[in-house]
Coordinates of C-alpha atoms and ligand atoms in Angstrom, one line a residue:
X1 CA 10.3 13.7 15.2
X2 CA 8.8 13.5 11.7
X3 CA 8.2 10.3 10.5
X4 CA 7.4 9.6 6.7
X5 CA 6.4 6.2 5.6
X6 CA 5.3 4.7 2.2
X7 CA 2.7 2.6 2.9
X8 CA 0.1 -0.4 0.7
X9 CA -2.9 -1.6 2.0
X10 CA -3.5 -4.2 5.4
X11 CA 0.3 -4.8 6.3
X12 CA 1.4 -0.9 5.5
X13 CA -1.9 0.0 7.6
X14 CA -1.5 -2.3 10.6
X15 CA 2.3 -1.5 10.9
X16 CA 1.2 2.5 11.2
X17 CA -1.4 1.2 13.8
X18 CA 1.1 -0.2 16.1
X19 CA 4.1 3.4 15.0
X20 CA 1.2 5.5 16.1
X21 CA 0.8 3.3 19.2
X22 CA 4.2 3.7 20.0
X23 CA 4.8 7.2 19.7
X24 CA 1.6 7.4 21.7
X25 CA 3.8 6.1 25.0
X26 CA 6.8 8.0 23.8
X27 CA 7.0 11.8 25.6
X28 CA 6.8 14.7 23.3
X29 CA 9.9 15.7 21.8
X30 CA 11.7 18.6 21.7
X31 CA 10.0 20.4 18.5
X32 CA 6.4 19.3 19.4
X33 CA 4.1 16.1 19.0
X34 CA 5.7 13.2 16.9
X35 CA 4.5 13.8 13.2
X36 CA 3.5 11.3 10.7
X37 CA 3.0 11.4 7.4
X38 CA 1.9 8.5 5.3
X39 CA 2.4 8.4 1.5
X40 CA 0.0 5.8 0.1
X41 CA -0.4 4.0 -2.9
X42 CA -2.9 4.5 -5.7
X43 CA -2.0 1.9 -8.4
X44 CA -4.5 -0.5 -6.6
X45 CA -7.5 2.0 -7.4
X46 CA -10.3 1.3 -9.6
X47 CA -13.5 2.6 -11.1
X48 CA -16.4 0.1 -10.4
X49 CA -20.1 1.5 -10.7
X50 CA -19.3 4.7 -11.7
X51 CA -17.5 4.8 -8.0
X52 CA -13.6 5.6 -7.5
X53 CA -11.9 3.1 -5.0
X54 CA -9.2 3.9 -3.6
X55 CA -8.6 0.5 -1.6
X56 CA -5.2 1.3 -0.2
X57 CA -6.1 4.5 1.4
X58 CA -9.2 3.6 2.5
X59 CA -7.5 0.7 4.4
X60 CA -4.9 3.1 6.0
X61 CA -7.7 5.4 6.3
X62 CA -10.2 3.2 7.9
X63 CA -7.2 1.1 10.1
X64 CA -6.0 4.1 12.2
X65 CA -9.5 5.9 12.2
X66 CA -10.8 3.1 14.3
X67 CA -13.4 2.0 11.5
X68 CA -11.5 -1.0 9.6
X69 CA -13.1 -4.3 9.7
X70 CA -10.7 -6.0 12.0
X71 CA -10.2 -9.4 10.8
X72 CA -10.4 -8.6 7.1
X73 CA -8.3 -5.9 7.7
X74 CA -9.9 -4.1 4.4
X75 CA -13.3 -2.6 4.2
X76 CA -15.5 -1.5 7.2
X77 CA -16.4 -3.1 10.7
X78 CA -20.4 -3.6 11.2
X79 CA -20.5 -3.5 7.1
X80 CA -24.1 -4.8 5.2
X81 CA -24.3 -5.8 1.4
X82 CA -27.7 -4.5 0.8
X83 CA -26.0 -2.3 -2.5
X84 CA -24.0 -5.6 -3.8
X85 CA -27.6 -7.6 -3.5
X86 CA -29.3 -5.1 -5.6
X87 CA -26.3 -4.8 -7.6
X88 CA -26.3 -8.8 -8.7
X89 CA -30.2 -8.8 -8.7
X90 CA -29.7 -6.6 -11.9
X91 CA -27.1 -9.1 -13.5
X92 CA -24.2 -5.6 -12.8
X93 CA -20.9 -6.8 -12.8
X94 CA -18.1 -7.0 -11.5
X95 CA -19.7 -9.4 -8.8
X96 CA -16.1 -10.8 -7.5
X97 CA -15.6 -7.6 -6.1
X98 CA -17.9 -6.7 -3.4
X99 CA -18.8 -3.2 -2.3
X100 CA -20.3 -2.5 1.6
X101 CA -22.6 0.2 2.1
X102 CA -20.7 1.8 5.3
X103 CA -17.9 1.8 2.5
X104 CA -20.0 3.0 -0.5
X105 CA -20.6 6.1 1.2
X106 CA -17.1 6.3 1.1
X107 CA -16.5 5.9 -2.4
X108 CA -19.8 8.2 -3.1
X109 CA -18.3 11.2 -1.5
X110 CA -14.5 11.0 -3.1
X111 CA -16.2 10.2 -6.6
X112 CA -18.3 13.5 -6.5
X113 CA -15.3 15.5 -5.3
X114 CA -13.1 14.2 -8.0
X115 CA -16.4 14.8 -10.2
X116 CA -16.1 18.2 -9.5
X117 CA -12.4 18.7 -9.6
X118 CA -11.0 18.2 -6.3
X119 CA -7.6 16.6 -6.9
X120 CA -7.4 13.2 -4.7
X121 CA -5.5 14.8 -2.2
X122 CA -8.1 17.3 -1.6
X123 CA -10.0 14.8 -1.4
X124 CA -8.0 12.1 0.9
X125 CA -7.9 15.3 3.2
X126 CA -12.0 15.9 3.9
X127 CA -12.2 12.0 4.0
X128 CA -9.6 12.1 6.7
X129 CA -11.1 15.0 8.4
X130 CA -14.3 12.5 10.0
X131 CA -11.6 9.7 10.8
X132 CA -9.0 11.5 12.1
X133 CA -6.2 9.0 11.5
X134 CA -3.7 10.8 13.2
X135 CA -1.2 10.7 10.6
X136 CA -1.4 13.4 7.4
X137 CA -2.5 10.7 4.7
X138 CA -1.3 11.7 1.3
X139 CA -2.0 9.8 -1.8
X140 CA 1.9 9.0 -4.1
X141 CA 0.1 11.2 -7.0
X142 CA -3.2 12.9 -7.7
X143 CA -2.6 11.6 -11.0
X144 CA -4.4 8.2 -12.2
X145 CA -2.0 5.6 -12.2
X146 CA -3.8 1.6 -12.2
X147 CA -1.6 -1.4 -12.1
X148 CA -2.3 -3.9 -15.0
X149 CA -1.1 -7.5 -14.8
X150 CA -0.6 -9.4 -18.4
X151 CA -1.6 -13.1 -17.8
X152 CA -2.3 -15.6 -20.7
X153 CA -5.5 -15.2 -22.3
X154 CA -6.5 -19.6 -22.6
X155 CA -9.4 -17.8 -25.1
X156 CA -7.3 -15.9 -27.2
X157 CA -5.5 -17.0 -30.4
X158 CA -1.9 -17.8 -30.2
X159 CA 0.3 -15.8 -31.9
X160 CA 2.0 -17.5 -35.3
X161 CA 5.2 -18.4 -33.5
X162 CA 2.5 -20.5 -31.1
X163 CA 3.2 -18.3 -28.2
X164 CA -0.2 -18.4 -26.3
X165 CA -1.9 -15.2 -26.3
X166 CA -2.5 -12.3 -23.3
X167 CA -4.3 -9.9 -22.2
X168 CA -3.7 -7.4 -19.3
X169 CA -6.4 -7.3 -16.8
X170 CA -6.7 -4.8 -14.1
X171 CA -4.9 -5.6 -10.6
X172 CA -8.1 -6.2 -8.6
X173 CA -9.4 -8.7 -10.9
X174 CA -5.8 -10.7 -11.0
X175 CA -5.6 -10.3 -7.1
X176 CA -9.4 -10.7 -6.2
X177 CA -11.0 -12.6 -8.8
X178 CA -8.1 -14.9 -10.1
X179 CA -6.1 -15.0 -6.3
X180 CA -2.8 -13.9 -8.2
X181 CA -2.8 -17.3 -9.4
X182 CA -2.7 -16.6 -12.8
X183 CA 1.1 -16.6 -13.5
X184 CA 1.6 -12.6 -14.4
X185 CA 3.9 -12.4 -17.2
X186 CA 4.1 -8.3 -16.7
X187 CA 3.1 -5.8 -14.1
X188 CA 2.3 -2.4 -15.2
X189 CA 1.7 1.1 -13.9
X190 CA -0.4 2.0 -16.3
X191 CA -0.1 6.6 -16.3
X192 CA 2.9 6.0 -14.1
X193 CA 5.4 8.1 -16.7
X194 CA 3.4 11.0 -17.1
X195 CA 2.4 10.9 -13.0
X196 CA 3.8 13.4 -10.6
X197 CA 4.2 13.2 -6.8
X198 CA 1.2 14.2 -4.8
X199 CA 1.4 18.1 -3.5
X200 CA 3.7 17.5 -0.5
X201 CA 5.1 13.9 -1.1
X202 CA 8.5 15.6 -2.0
X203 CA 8.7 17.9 1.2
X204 CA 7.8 15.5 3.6
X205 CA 10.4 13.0 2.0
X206 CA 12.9 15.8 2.1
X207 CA 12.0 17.3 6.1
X208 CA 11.6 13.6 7.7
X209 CA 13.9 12.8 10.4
X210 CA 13.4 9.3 9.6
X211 CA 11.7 7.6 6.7
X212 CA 10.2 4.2 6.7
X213 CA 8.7 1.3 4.6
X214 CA 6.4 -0.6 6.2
X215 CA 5.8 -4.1 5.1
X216 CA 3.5 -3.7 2.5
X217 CA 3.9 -5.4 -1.0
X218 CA 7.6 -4.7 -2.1
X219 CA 6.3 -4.7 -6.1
X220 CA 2.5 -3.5 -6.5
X221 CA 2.6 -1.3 -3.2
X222 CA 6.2 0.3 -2.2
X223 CA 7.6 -0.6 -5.6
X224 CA 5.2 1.8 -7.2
X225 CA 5.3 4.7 -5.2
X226 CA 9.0 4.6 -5.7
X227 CA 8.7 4.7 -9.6
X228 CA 6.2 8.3 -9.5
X229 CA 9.2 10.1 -11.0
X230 CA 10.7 11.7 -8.3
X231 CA 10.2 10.1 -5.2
X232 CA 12.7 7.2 -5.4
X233 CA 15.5 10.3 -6.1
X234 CA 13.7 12.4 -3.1
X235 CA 14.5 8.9 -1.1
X236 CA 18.0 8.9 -2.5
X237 CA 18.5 12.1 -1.6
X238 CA 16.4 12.8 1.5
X239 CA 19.5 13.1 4.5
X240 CA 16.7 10.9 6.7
X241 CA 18.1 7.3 7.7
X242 CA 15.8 4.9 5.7
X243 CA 14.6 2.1 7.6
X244 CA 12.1 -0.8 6.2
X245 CA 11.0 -3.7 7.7
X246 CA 10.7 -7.1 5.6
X247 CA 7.2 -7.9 4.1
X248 CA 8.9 -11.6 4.0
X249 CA 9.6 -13.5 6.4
X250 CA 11.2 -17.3 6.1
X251 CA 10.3 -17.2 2.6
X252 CA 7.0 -16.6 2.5
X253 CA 5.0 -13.3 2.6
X254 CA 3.9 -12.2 6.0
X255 CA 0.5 -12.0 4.8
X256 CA -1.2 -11.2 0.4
X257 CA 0.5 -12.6 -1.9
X258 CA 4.0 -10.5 -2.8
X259 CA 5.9 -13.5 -3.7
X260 CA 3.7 -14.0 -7.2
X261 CA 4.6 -10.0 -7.4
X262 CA 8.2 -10.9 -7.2
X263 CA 8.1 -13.9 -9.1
X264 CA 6.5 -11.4 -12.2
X265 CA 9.4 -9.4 -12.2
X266 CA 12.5 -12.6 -11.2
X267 CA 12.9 -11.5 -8.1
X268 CA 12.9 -14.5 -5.3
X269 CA 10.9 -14.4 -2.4
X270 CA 13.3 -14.0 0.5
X271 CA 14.4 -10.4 2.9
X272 CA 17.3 -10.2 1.2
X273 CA 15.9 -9.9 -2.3
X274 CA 13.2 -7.3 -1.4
X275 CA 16.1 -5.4 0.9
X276 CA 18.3 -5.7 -2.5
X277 CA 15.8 -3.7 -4.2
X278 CA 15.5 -1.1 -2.2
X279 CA 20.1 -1.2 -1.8
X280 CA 20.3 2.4 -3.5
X281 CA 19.1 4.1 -0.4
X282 CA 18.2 1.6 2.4
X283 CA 20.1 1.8 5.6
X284 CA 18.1 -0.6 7.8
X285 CA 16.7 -3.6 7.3
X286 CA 13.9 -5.4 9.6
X287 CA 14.7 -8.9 9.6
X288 CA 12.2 -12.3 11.2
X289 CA 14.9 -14.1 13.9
X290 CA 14.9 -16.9 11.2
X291 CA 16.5 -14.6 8.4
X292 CA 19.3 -12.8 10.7
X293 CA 21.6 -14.9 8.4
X294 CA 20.6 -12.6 5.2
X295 CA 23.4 -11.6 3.1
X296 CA 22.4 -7.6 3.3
X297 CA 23.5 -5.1 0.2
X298 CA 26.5 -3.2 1.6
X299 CA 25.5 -0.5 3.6
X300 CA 22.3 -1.6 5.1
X301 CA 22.3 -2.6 8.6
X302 CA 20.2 -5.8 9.7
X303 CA 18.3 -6.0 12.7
X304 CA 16.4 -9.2 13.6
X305 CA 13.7 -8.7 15.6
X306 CA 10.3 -11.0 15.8
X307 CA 8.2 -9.2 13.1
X308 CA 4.3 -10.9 13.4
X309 CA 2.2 -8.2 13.8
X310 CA -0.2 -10.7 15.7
X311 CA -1.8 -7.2 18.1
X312 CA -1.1 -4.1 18.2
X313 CA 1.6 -4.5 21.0
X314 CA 3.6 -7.2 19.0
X315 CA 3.1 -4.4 16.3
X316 CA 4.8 -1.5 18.3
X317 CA 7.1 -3.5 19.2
X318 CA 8.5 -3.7 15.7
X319 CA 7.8 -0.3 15.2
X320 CA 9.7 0.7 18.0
X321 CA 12.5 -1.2 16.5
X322 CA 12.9 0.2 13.6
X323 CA 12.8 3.6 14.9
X324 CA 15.7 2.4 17.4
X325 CA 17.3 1.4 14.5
X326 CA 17.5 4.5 12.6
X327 CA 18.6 6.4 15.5
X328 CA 21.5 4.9 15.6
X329 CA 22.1 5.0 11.8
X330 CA 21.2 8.7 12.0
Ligands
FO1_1 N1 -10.7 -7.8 -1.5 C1 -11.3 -9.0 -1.8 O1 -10.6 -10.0 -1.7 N2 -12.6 -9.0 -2.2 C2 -13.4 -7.9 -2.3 O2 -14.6 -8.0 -2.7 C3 -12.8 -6.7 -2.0 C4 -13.5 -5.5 -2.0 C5 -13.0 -4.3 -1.5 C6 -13.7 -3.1 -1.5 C7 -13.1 -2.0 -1.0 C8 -11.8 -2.0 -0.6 O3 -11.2 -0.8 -0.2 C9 -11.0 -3.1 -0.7 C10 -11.6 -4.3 -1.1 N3 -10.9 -5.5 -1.2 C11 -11.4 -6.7 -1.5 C12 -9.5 -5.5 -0.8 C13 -8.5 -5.0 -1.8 O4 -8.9 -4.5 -3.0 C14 -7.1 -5.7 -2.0 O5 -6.8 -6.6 -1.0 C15 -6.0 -4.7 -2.1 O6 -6.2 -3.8 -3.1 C16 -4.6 -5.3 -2.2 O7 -3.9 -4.4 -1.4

Protein backbone atom coordinates (compact mmCIF):
# COMPACT_ATOMS: atom_id res chain seq x y z
CA UNK A 1 0.00 0.00 0.00
CA UNK A 2 1.21 3.58 -0.57
CA UNK A 3 0.31 5.90 1.74
CA UNK A 4 0.77 9.79 1.24
CA UNK A 5 0.06 12.13 4.07
CA UNK A 6 0.41 15.99 4.45
CA UNK A 7 1.70 16.52 7.49
CA UNK A 8 2.67 19.99 10.17
CA UNK A 9 4.78 19.75 13.02
CA UNK A 10 4.12 17.67 16.65
CA UNK A 11 0.41 16.35 15.85
CA UNK A 12 1.30 15.54 11.92
CA UNK A 13 4.59 13.83 13.40
CA UNK A 14 3.15 11.81 16.27
CA UNK A 15 0.14 10.60 14.10
CA UNK A 16 2.98 9.20 11.46
CA UNK A 17 4.60 7.71 14.65
CA UNK A 18 1.74 5.57 15.57
CA UNK A 19 0.76 4.84 10.93
CA UNK A 20 4.28 3.60 10.86
CA UNK A 21 3.60 1.62 14.10
CA UNK A 22 0.70 0.15 12.60
CA UNK A 23 1.82 -0.94 9.31
CA UNK A 24 4.74 -2.34 11.30
CA UNK A 25 2.15 -5.25 12.79
CA UNK A 26 0.41 -5.30 9.41
CA UNK A 27 1.98 -8.35 6.93
CA UNK A 28 3.45 -7.14 3.81
CA UNK A 29 1.18 -6.64 1.05
CA UNK A 30 0.94 -7.89 -2.12
CA UNK A 31 3.24 -5.25 -4.10
CA UNK A 32 5.95 -5.17 -1.35
CA UNK A 33 6.52 -3.21 2.14
CA UNK A 34 3.79 -0.54 2.98
CA UNK A 35 5.17 2.82 1.57
CA UNK A 36 4.95 6.15 3.10
CA UNK A 37 5.49 9.29 1.87
CA UNK A 38 5.11 12.39 3.91
CA UNK A 39 4.66 15.80 2.33
CA UNK A 40 5.67 18.47 4.98
CA UNK A 41 5.19 21.91 5.47
CA UNK A 42 7.65 24.76 5.02
CA UNK A 43 5.73 27.97 5.70
CA UNK A 44 6.81 27.56 9.45
CA UNK A 45 10.61 27.96 8.36
CA UNK A 46 12.80 30.72 9.23
CA UNK A 47 16.23 32.13 8.98
CA UNK A 48 17.71 32.92 12.54
CA UNK A 49 21.64 33.32 12.89
CA UNK A 50 22.33 32.97 9.54
CA UNK A 51 20.83 29.26 10.11
CA UNK A 52 17.66 27.81 7.97
CA UNK A 53 14.98 26.10 10.26
CA UNK A 54 12.95 24.15 9.02
CA UNK A 55 10.88 23.39 12.31
CA UNK A 56 8.21 21.15 10.71
CA UNK A 57 10.39 18.74 9.14
CA UNK A 58 12.77 18.54 11.59
CA UNK A 59 9.90 17.51 13.99
CA UNK A 60 8.66 14.81 11.50
CA UNK A 61 12.21 14.22 10.95
CA UNK A 62 13.43 13.93 14.42
CA UNK A 63 9.77 12.09 15.79
CA UNK A 64 10.04 8.93 13.58
CA UNK A 65 14.05 8.88 13.60
CA UNK A 66 13.86 8.16 17.24
CA UNK A 67 15.69 11.58 18.25
CA UNK A 68 12.60 13.99 19.14
CA UNK A 69 12.51 15.34 22.57
CA UNK A 70 9.57 13.45 23.80
CA UNK A 71 7.64 15.60 25.88
CA UNK A 72 8.21 18.83 23.90
CA UNK A 73 7.51 16.93 20.98
CA UNK A 74 9.84 19.61 18.92
CA UNK A 75 13.55 19.87 19.12
CA UNK A 76 15.97 17.12 20.23
CA UNK A 77 16.02 14.61 23.37
CA UNK A 78 19.36 14.93 25.65
CA UNK A 79 19.53 18.73 24.02
CA UNK A 80 22.08 21.57 25.82
CA UNK A 81 21.89 25.38 25.32
CA UNK A 82 25.53 26.10 25.45
CA UNK A 83 24.97 28.11 21.69
CA UNK A 84 21.75 30.11 23.02
CA UNK A 85 24.03 31.10 26.31
CA UNK A 86 26.67 32.50 24.21
CA UNK A 87 24.20 33.77 21.91
CA UNK A 88 22.37 36.11 24.73
CA UNK A 89 25.80 36.80 26.41
CA UNK A 90 26.38 38.86 23.13
CA UNK A 91 23.00 40.85 23.46
CA UNK A 92 22.01 38.41 19.65
CA UNK A 93 18.58 38.29 19.17
CA UNK A 94 15.95 36.67 18.70
CA UNK A 95 16.22 35.26 22.31
CA UNK A 96 12.35 33.97 22.46
CA UNK A 97 13.37 31.51 20.20
CA UNK A 98 15.85 29.09 21.44
CA UNK A 99 18.21 27.01 19.36
CA UNK A 100 19.79 23.39 20.95
CA UNK A 101 23.08 22.41 19.97
CA UNK A 102 22.11 18.59 19.08
CA UNK A 103 19.65 20.65 16.76
CA UNK A 104 22.08 23.40 15.55
CA UNK A 105 24.03 20.82 13.97
CA UNK A 106 21.03 20.28 12.20
CA UNK A 107 20.39 23.57 10.94
CA UNK A 108 24.35 23.95 10.27
CA UNK A 109 24.35 21.11 7.73
CA UNK A 110 20.90 22.04 5.65
CA UNK A 111 22.08 25.91 5.70
CA UNK A 112 25.50 24.98 3.95
CA UNK A 113 23.71 22.64 1.54
CA UNK A 114 21.18 25.22 0.53
CA UNK A 115 24.39 27.63 0.60
CA UNK A 116 25.71 25.68 -2.05
CA UNK A 117 22.64 25.01 -4.07
CA UNK A 118 21.10 21.90 -2.93
CA UNK A 119 17.41 22.47 -3.31
CA UNK A 120 15.62 21.58 0.21
CA UNK A 121 14.66 18.32 -0.97
CA UNK A 122 18.16 17.43 -1.62
CA UNK A 123 18.71 18.45 1.29
CA UNK A 124 15.58 16.92 3.56
CA UNK A 125 16.97 13.60 1.73
CA UNK A 126 20.84 13.45 3.34
CA UNK A 127 19.26 14.78 6.59
CA UNK A 128 16.94 11.84 6.47
CA UNK A 129 19.69 9.50 5.37
CA UNK A 130 21.27 9.42 9.40
CA UNK A 131 17.60 9.17 10.87
CA UNK A 132 16.12 6.98 8.79
CA UNK A 133 12.55 7.92 9.38
CA UNK A 134 11.06 5.25 7.54
CA UNK A 135 8.86 7.26 5.50
CA UNK A 136 10.26 9.33 2.16
CA UNK A 137 10.07 12.97 3.86
CA UNK A 138 9.52 15.49 1.18
CA UNK A 139 9.21 19.13 1.83
CA UNK A 140 5.46 20.90 -0.05
CA UNK A 141 8.13 23.10 -2.29
CA UNK A 142 11.80 23.69 -2.54
CA UNK A 143 10.74 27.12 -2.96
CA UNK A 144 10.77 29.74 0.09
CA UNK A 145 7.45 30.24 1.24
CA UNK A 146 7.21 31.93 5.22
CA UNK A 147 3.80 32.46 6.81
CA UNK A 148 3.36 36.14 8.04
CA UNK A 149 0.62 37.00 10.45
CA UNK A 150 -0.69 40.93 10.46
CA UNK A 151 -1.44 41.84 14.09
CA UNK A 152 -1.94 45.47 15.37
CA UNK A 153 1.11 47.31 15.78
CA UNK A 154 -0.05 49.32 19.68
CA UNK A 155 3.37 51.46 18.49
CA UNK A 156 2.44 52.41 15.20
CA UNK A 157 0.37 55.45 14.09
CA UNK A 158 -3.23 54.96 13.35
CA UNK A 159 -4.27 55.40 10.12
CA UNK A 160 -6.55 58.91 9.43
CA UNK A 161 -9.74 56.97 9.50
CA UNK A 162 -8.36 55.92 13.28
CA UNK A 163 -8.02 52.41 12.28
CA UNK A 164 -5.01 51.27 14.55
CA UNK A 165 -2.14 50.40 12.73
CA UNK A 166 -0.27 46.75 11.78
CA UNK A 167 2.46 45.16 10.95
CA UNK A 168 3.07 41.59 9.83
CA UNK A 169 5.50 39.69 11.82
CA UNK A 170 6.81 36.34 10.98
CA UNK A 171 4.85 33.15 12.26
CA UNK A 172 7.42 32.02 14.87
CA UNK A 173 7.40 35.25 16.51
CA UNK A 174 3.34 35.37 16.62
CA UNK A 175 3.29 31.67 17.76
CA UNK A 176 6.43 31.62 20.02
CA UNK A 177 7.00 34.91 21.22
CA UNK A 178 3.44 36.41 21.39
CA UNK A 179 1.59 32.62 22.04
CA UNK A 180 -0.87 33.49 19.04
CA UNK A 181 -2.38 35.73 21.34
CA UNK A 182 -2.10 38.60 19.39
CA UNK A 183 -5.55 38.58 17.50
CA UNK A 184 -4.08 37.95 13.70
CA UNK A 185 -6.01 40.07 11.47
CA UNK A 186 -4.33 38.14 8.21
CA UNK A 187 -2.27 35.04 7.60
CA UNK A 188 -0.07 34.99 4.79
CA UNK A 189 2.14 32.67 2.64
CA UNK A 190 4.37 34.95 1.90
CA UNK A 191 6.21 33.31 -2.02
CA UNK A 192 3.33 30.99 -1.96
CA UNK A 193 2.03 32.18 -5.72
CA UNK A 194 5.17 31.95 -7.43
CA UNK A 195 6.03 28.37 -5.34
CA UNK A 196 5.87 25.06 -6.97
CA UNK A 197 5.37 21.58 -5.55
CA UNK A 198 8.50 19.83 -4.28
CA UNK A 199 10.07 17.24 -7.07
CA UNK A 200 7.70 14.29 -6.40
CA UNK A 201 4.86 15.88 -4.32
CA UNK A 202 2.57 15.49 -7.49
CA UNK A 203 3.49 11.71 -8.20
CA UNK A 204 3.09 10.56 -4.95
CA UNK A 205 -0.37 12.40 -4.59
CA UNK A 206 -1.24 10.90 -7.93
CA UNK A 207 0.23 6.90 -7.23
CA UNK A 208 -1.17 6.80 -3.41
CA UNK A 209 -3.60 4.21 -2.68
CA UNK A 210 -4.75 6.16 0.08
CA UNK A 211 -4.01 9.81 1.07
CA UNK A 212 -4.23 11.24 4.50
CA UNK A 213 -4.17 14.39 6.63
CA UNK A 214 -3.06 13.99 9.83
CA UNK A 215 -4.13 16.26 12.51
CA UNK A 216 -1.89 18.94 12.10
CA UNK A 217 -2.98 22.69 12.03
CA UNK A 218 -5.98 22.87 9.44
CA UNK A 219 -4.73 26.74 8.50
CA UNK A 220 -0.84 27.35 8.96
CA UNK A 221 0.06 23.51 8.39
CA UNK A 222 -2.35 21.39 5.88
CA UNK A 223 -4.04 24.62 4.74
CA UNK A 224 -0.79 25.68 3.21
CA UNK A 225 0.45 22.85 1.55
CA UNK A 226 -2.85 22.71 -0.14
CA UNK A 227 -2.48 26.26 -1.59
CA UNK A 228 1.40 25.41 -3.43
CA UNK A 229 -0.48 25.59 -6.83
CA UNK A 230 -1.07 22.34 -7.76
CA UNK A 231 -1.46 20.14 -4.97
CA UNK A 232 -4.96 20.93 -3.72
CA UNK A 233 -5.99 19.95 -7.71
CA UNK A 234 -3.49 16.79 -7.57
CA UNK A 235 -5.78 15.99 -4.22
CA UNK A 236 -8.94 16.69 -6.25
CA UNK A 237 -7.92 14.67 -8.75
CA UNK A 238 -5.69 11.88 -7.24
CA UNK A 239 -8.38 8.57 -7.60
CA UNK A 240 -6.94 7.78 -3.81
CA UNK A 241 -9.85 7.83 -1.06
CA UNK A 242 -8.85 10.88 1.10
CA UNK A 243 -9.09 10.36 4.64
CA UNK A 244 -8.24 13.06 7.57
CA UNK A 245 -8.56 12.85 10.97
CA UNK A 246 -9.87 16.07 13.05
CA UNK A 247 -7.15 18.30 14.63
CA UNK A 248 -10.37 19.37 16.92
CA UNK A 249 -11.88 17.76 19.04
CA UNK A 250 -14.98 19.06 21.40
CA UNK A 251 -14.12 22.45 20.30
CA UNK A 252 -10.89 22.87 21.20
CA UNK A 253 -7.64 21.94 19.34
CA UNK A 254 -6.16 18.63 20.28
CA UNK A 255 -3.05 20.27 21.12
CA UNK A 256 -1.09 24.33 19.47
CA UNK A 257 -3.28 26.61 18.99
CA UNK A 258 -5.34 26.11 15.41
CA UNK A 259 -8.44 27.69 16.72
CA UNK A 260 -6.70 31.42 16.72
CA UNK A 261 -5.67 30.11 12.93
CA UNK A 262 -9.31 29.62 12.27
CA UNK A 263 -10.52 32.39 13.99
CA UNK A 264 -7.96 34.72 11.46
CA UNK A 265 -9.63 33.51 8.55
CA UNK A 266 -13.85 33.17 10.25
CA UNK A 267 -13.72 29.87 10.40
CA UNK A 268 -15.13 28.32 13.87
CA UNK A 269 -13.37 25.95 15.85
CA UNK A 270 -15.31 22.75 15.60
CA UNK A 271 -14.61 19.02 13.10
CA UNK A 272 -17.13 20.09 11.07
CA UNK A 273 -15.64 23.46 10.02
CA UNK A 274 -12.07 22.11 9.41
CA UNK A 275 -13.80 18.87 7.55
CA UNK A 276 -15.87 21.72 5.50
CA UNK A 277 -12.69 23.07 4.25
CA UNK A 278 -11.30 20.30 3.08
CA UNK A 279 -15.37 19.22 1.31
CA UNK A 280 -13.92 19.46 -2.36
CA UNK A 281 -12.09 16.21 -2.04
CA UNK A 282 -12.53 14.73 1.51
CA UNK A 283 -14.13 11.34 1.71
CA UNK A 284 -13.49 10.46 5.44
CA UNK A 285 -13.61 12.26 8.23
CA UNK A 286 -11.99 11.24 11.85
CA UNK A 287 -14.32 12.29 14.38
CA UNK A 288 -13.65 12.41 18.78
CA UNK A 289 -16.88 10.10 20.15
CA UNK A 290 -18.19 13.56 21.42
CA UNK A 291 -18.51 15.06 17.74
CA UNK A 292 -20.16 11.86 16.06
CA UNK A 293 -23.11 14.28 15.83
CA UNK A 294 -21.22 16.69 13.16
CA UNK A 295 -23.20 17.75 10.33
CA UNK A 296 -20.49 16.34 7.53
CA UNK A 297 -20.26 18.15 3.91
CA UNK A 298 -22.10 15.73 1.54
CA UNK A 299 -19.97 13.09 0.52
CA UNK A 300 -17.59 12.59 3.39
CA UNK A 301 -18.09 9.73 5.64
CA UNK A 302 -17.73 10.22 9.54
CA UNK A 303 -16.15 7.80 11.63
CA UNK A 304 -15.99 8.43 15.38
CA UNK A 305 -13.38 6.86 16.99
CA UNK A 306 -11.36 8.03 20.36
CA UNK A 307 -8.68 10.34 18.74
CA UNK A 308 -6.00 11.25 21.90
CA UNK A 309 -2.93 10.36 20.73
CA UNK A 310 -1.95 9.81 24.55
CA UNK A 311 1.11 6.67 23.30
CA UNK A 312 1.90 5.37 20.49
CA UNK A 313 -0.78 2.53 20.80
CA UNK A 314 -3.70 4.89 21.35
CA UNK A 315 -1.94 6.49 18.23
CA UNK A 316 -2.16 3.40 15.94
CA UNK A 317 -5.09 2.85 16.92
CA UNK A 318 -6.48 5.93 15.13
CA UNK A 319 -4.28 5.36 12.41
CA UNK A 320 -5.49 2.11 11.92
CA UNK A 321 -8.88 3.64 11.67
CA UNK A 322 -8.51 5.77 9.21
CA UNK A 323 -6.92 3.37 7.02
CA UNK A 324 -10.07 0.99 7.73
CA UNK A 325 -11.92 3.75 6.69
CA UNK A 326 -10.61 4.41 3.43
CA UNK A 327 -10.74 0.90 2.49
CA UNK A 328 -14.04 0.85 2.52
CA UNK A 329 -14.45 4.24 0.70
CA UNK A 330 -11.98 2.91 -1.87
N1 LIG B 1 8.91 26.49 20.05
C1 LIG B 1 8.88 27.29 21.12
O1 LIG B 1 7.82 27.48 21.72
N2 LIG B 1 10.02 27.92 21.56
C2 LIG B 1 11.23 27.76 20.96
O2 LIG B 1 12.23 28.34 21.38
C3 LIG B 1 11.29 26.88 19.83
C4 LIG B 1 12.48 26.60 19.18
C5 LIG B 1 12.50 25.67 18.13
C6 LIG B 1 13.70 25.34 17.51
C7 LIG B 1 13.72 24.45 16.47
C8 LIG B 1 12.54 23.85 16.03
O3 LIG B 1 12.55 22.97 15.03
C9 LIG B 1 11.33 24.16 16.64
C10 LIG B 1 11.30 25.07 17.69
N3 LIG B 1 10.09 25.39 18.33
C11 LIG B 1 10.08 26.25 19.40
C12 LIG B 1 8.83 24.79 17.90
C13 LIG B 1 8.20 25.40 16.68
O4 LIG B 1 8.84 26.39 16.05
C14 LIG B 1 6.68 25.60 16.62
O5 LIG B 1 5.97 24.90 17.58
C15 LIG B 1 6.19 25.19 15.26
O6 LIG B 1 6.80 25.82 14.19
C16 LIG B 1 4.68 25.22 15.09
O7 LIG B 1 4.43 24.04 14.42
Amino acid sequence: MRITALAGGVGGARFLRGLLHHLDSLPTGPDGPHEVTVIGNTADDVTLHGLRICPDLDTVMYTLGGGIHPEQGWGRAGETFGVAAELAAYGAEPQWFTLGDRDIATHLVRTRMLGLGYPLSAVTEALCARWQPGVRLLPMSDDPIETHVVIDDPEGEAHADGTPAVKAVHFQEWWVRLHAAAPARQILAVGIDQAKPAPGVLEAIADADVVLLPPSNPVVSIGTILAVPGIRDAIRATKAPVVGVSPIIGGAPVRGMADACLSAIGVETSAAAVADLYSDFLGGWLVAPGDAGSTMPEGVALRAVPLLMSDVEATAAIAAAALDLATQLG
